[in-house]
mmCIF file of C-alpha atoms in Angstrom:
data_model
loop_
_atom_site.group_PDB
_atom_site.id
_atom_site.type_symbol
_atom_site.label_atom_id
_atom_site.label_comp_id
_atom_site.label_asym_id
_atom_site.label_seq_id
_atom_site.Cartn_x
_atom_site.Cartn_y
_atom_site.Cartn_z
ATOM 1 C CA MET A 1107 60.625 74.342 112.458
ATOM 2 C CA SER A 1108 63.926 74.262 113.026
ATOM 3 C CA LYS A 1109 65.296 76.673 110.950
ATOM 4 C CA LYS A 1110 63.267 78.892 113.121
ATOM 5 C CA ILE A 1111 65.123 77.811 115.867
ATOM 6 C CA LEU A 1112 68.427 77.922 114.292
ATOM 7 C CA ALA A 1113 67.833 81.381 113.323
ATOM 8 C CA THR A 1114 66.696 82.507 116.630
ATOM 9 C CA LEU A 1115 70.069 81.033 118.247
ATOM 10 C CA PHE A 1116 71.668 82.843 115.865
ATOM 11 C CA ILE A 1117 70.494 85.793 116.184
ATOM 12 C CA PHE A 1118 70.360 85.668 120.221
ATOM 13 C CA ALA A 1119 74.188 84.536 119.627
ATOM 14 C CA VAL A 1120 75.426 87.485 117.236
ATOM 15 C CA CYS A 1121 73.597 89.895 120.337
ATOM 16 C CA THR A 1122 74.897 88.584 123.013
ATOM 17 C CA GLY A 1123 78.625 88.953 121.497
ATOM 18 C CA VAL A 1124 77.882 92.759 120.722
ATOM 19 C CA PHE A 1125 76.817 93.447 124.190
ATOM 20 C CA LEU A 1126 79.950 91.323 125.862
ATOM 21 C CA PHE A 1127 82.060 93.425 122.919
ATOM 22 C CA ILE A 1128 80.932 96.768 124.133
ATOM 23 C CA ASN A 1129 80.729 96.290 127.490
ATOM 24 C CA ALA A 1130 84.621 95.297 127.035
ATOM 25 C CA GLN A 1131 85.737 98.604 126.540
ATOM 26 C CA PRO A 1132 87.008 100.418 129.119
ATOM 27 C CA ILE A 1133 85.902 104.015 129.904
ATOM 28 C CA SER A 1134 88.129 106.524 130.456
ATOM 29 C CA VAL A 1135 87.567 108.811 133.607
ATOM 30 C CA ASN A 1136 89.274 112.359 133.951
ATOM 31 C CA SER A 1137 87.266 113.464 137.050
ATOM 32 C CA ARG A 1138 88.194 116.609 139.015
ATOM 33 C CA LEU A 1139 86.178 117.154 142.440
ATOM 34 C CA GLN A 1140 86.351 120.327 144.472
ATOM 35 C CA GLY A 1141 86.579 119.939 148.543
ATOM 36 C CA THR A 1142 86.965 120.545 152.093
ATOM 37 C CA ALA A 1143 89.043 119.053 154.529
ATOM 38 C CA TYR A 1144 87.687 118.750 157.995
ATOM 39 C CA ALA A 1145 87.920 117.076 161.557
ATOM 40 C CA GLY A 1146 84.693 116.718 164.112
ATOM 41 C CA ASP A 1147 83.567 120.706 162.891
ATOM 42 C CA GLN A 1148 86.031 122.400 162.211
ATOM 43 C CA GLU A 1149 86.994 123.421 158.658
ATOM 44 C CA ILE A 1150 90.805 123.327 158.017
ATOM 45 C CA GLU A 1151 91.407 123.569 154.263
ATOM 46 C CA THR A 1152 88.317 124.364 151.686
ATOM 47 C CA ASN A 1153 90.211 124.636 148.262
ATOM 48 C CA ILE A 1154 91.001 120.746 147.674
ATOM 49 C CA ARG A 1155 91.094 119.474 144.347
ATOM 50 C CA ILE A 1156 90.144 115.396 144.387
ATOM 51 C CA SER A 1157 91.586 114.077 141.009
ATOM 52 C CA PHE A 1158 90.899 110.395 139.107
ATOM 53 C CA SER A 1159 92.875 109.925 135.867
ATOM 54 C CA GLY A 1160 92.361 106.227 134.500
ATOM 55 C CA GLU A 1161 89.843 103.587 132.980
ATOM 56 C CA LEU A 1162 86.628 101.977 134.561
ATOM 57 C CA HIS A 1163 86.090 98.594 133.241
ATOM 58 C CA ASP A 1164 83.022 96.860 133.539
ATOM 59 C CA ASP A 1165 82.987 93.311 133.926
ATOM 60 C CA LEU A 1166 79.781 91.628 133.649
ATOM 61 C CA PHE A 1167 79.985 88.943 136.772
ATOM 62 C CA ARG A 1168 82.575 90.620 139.424
ATOM 63 C CA GLY A 1169 81.452 94.686 138.849
ATOM 64 C CA SER A 1170 83.373 97.165 137.547
ATOM 65 C CA LYS A 1171 87.232 98.048 138.344
ATOM 66 C CA TYR A 1172 88.935 101.114 138.165
ATOM 67 C CA VAL A 1173 92.670 101.213 137.360
ATOM 68 C CA GLY A 1174 94.330 104.274 137.480
ATOM 69 C CA ASP A 1175 95.966 107.541 139.395
ATOM 70 C CA LEU A 1176 94.570 109.707 142.638
ATOM 71 C CA THR A 1177 95.607 113.123 143.239
ATOM 72 C CA ILE A 1178 95.003 114.936 145.780
ATOM 73 C CA THR A 1179 96.111 118.601 145.649
ATOM 74 C CA SER A 1180 95.669 120.413 148.621
ATOM 75 C CA GLU A 1181 98.505 122.957 150.728
ATOM 76 C CA ASN A 1182 97.925 119.945 153.716
ATOM 77 C CA TYR A 1183 97.572 117.004 152.302
ATOM 78 C CA PRO A 1184 99.242 116.923 148.955
ATOM 79 C CA VAL A 1185 99.522 113.184 147.558
ATOM 80 C CA THR A 1186 99.700 110.972 144.678
ATOM 81 C CA PHE A 1187 98.539 107.590 144.546
ATOM 82 C CA GLU A 1188 99.592 105.955 140.617
ATOM 83 C CA ASP A 1189 98.419 102.757 139.230
ATOM 84 C CA ILE A 1190 95.854 102.061 142.302
ATOM 85 C CA THR A 1191 92.909 99.437 141.354
ATOM 86 C CA PHE A 1192 89.886 98.735 143.171
ATOM 87 C CA ARG A 1193 86.146 97.291 142.421
ATOM 88 C CA PHE A 1194 83.172 98.636 143.230
ATOM 89 C CA SER A 1195 80.241 96.907 145.225
ATOM 90 C CA LYS A 1196 76.764 96.055 144.134
ATOM 91 C CA LYS A 1197 75.516 98.680 146.131
ATOM 92 C CA GLY A 1198 78.055 100.713 143.449
ATOM 93 C CA ASN A 1199 80.675 102.097 146.021
ATOM 94 C CA ALA A 1200 84.307 101.490 146.584
ATOM 95 C CA ARG A 1201 86.146 101.109 149.613
ATOM 96 C CA LEU A 1202 89.774 101.324 149.153
ATOM 97 C CA PRO A 1203 92.757 101.359 152.074
ATOM 98 C CA LEU A 1204 95.341 104.193 150.147
ATOM 99 C CA VAL A 1205 98.818 103.185 151.347
ATOM 100 C CA LEU A 1206 101.677 105.601 150.580
ATOM 101 C CA ASP A 1207 105.690 105.001 151.273
ATOM 102 C CA GLY A 1208 104.810 101.531 152.938
ATOM 103 C CA LYS A 1209 102.445 102.837 155.411
ATOM 104 C CA GLU A 1210 98.245 103.521 155.500
ATOM 105 C CA PHE A 1211 97.785 107.030 154.997
ATOM 106 C CA GLY A 1212 93.955 106.675 154.958
ATOM 107 C CA THR A 1213 90.724 104.758 153.373
ATOM 108 C CA LEU A 1214 89.237 106.285 150.147
ATOM 109 C CA ILE A 1215 85.617 105.859 149.576
ATOM 110 C CA THR A 1216 83.614 106.922 146.124
ATOM 111 C CA SER A 1217 80.626 106.308 144.421
ATOM 112 C CA LYS A 1218 81.088 104.495 140.825
ATOM 113 C CA ASN A 1219 80.145 107.764 138.940
ATOM 114 C CA PHE A 1220 82.888 109.234 140.972
ATOM 115 C CA GLU A 1221 79.836 111.676 141.956
ATOM 116 C CA TYR A 1222 80.879 112.093 145.338
ATOM 117 C CA VAL A 1223 84.568 110.994 147.322
ATOM 118 C CA CYS A 1224 85.660 110.946 150.534
ATOM 119 C CA ILE A 1225 88.883 110.431 152.206
ATOM 120 C CA GLU A 1226 89.466 109.051 155.744
ATOM 121 C CA ILE A 1227 92.977 109.973 156.664
ATOM 122 C CA THR A 1228 94.495 107.916 159.433
ATOM 123 C CA ASP A 1229 98.137 108.843 159.154
ATOM 124 C CA GLU A 1230 99.417 110.535 162.188
ATOM 125 C CA LYS A 1231 101.183 112.922 160.396
ATOM 126 C CA TYR A 1232 98.102 114.699 159.270
ATOM 127 C CA GLY A 1233 95.649 113.526 162.102
ATOM 128 C CA ASP A 1234 95.252 115.488 165.369
ATOM 129 C CA GLU A 1235 92.879 113.610 168.297
ATOM 130 C CA GLU A 1236 89.946 113.683 165.464
ATOM 131 C CA THR A 1237 90.009 111.804 162.230
ATOM 132 C CA VAL A 1238 90.354 114.271 159.189
ATOM 133 C CA TYR A 1239 88.288 113.924 156.048
ATOM 134 C CA LEU A 1240 88.920 114.917 152.829
ATOM 135 C CA ALA A 1241 85.065 115.536 150.855
ATOM 136 C CA ALA A 1242 84.112 116.486 147.707
ATOM 137 C CA PRO A 1243 82.257 117.774 146.035
ATOM 138 C CA ALA A 1244 82.287 120.483 148.958
ATOM 139 C CA THR A 1245 82.812 123.840 149.799
ATOM 140 C CA ASN A 1246 82.084 124.014 153.305
ATOM 141 C CA VAL A 1247 82.088 121.572 156.273
ATOM 142 C CA GLY A 1248 77.910 121.021 156.358
ATOM 143 C CA GLN A 1249 78.477 119.982 152.711
ATOM 144 C CA ALA A 1250 81.381 117.961 153.506
ATOM 145 C CA VAL A 1251 79.643 116.432 156.623
ATOM 146 C CA GLU A 1252 76.682 115.632 153.822
ATOM 147 C CA VAL A 1253 78.901 113.745 151.553
ATOM 148 C CA VAL A 1254 80.371 111.578 153.938
ATOM 149 C CA LYS A 1255 77.186 110.174 155.207
ATOM 150 C CA LYS A 1256 76.404 109.641 151.529
ATOM 151 C CA LEU A 1257 78.800 107.273 151.426
ATOM 152 C CA GLY A 1258 78.202 105.916 154.360
#
């Protein structure tokens, strides 16, 4: 009887070790999304590319964490944020204030699989009276508004 219990505990320990080892390996992230910039219902720019290049670390107890770069390729809002780190909530979204040259640029909101991305720009350099949003994937204002709603 005790041999069966020891064998069961050994198998459980090996399976747990394999599971933890597999989850400890970071996943490479190279995501590029085509997006649209808008304020209110006014389209500002449609040919925006938002790119993530880094690693996604799955932490069994604290949620997933992204470490890497974020690049916005745009005529009006070109910027790169290097070595950013953020965690995803239990709902699967992440929210991060973006700081550029010691000044708040805006807020990044993304889904865990980087399928949807929204950046709310708060930097007065880019903002008018209305808040500017960069949303991807979107080729027009209607799609961009839907992305922002999904990330809510």
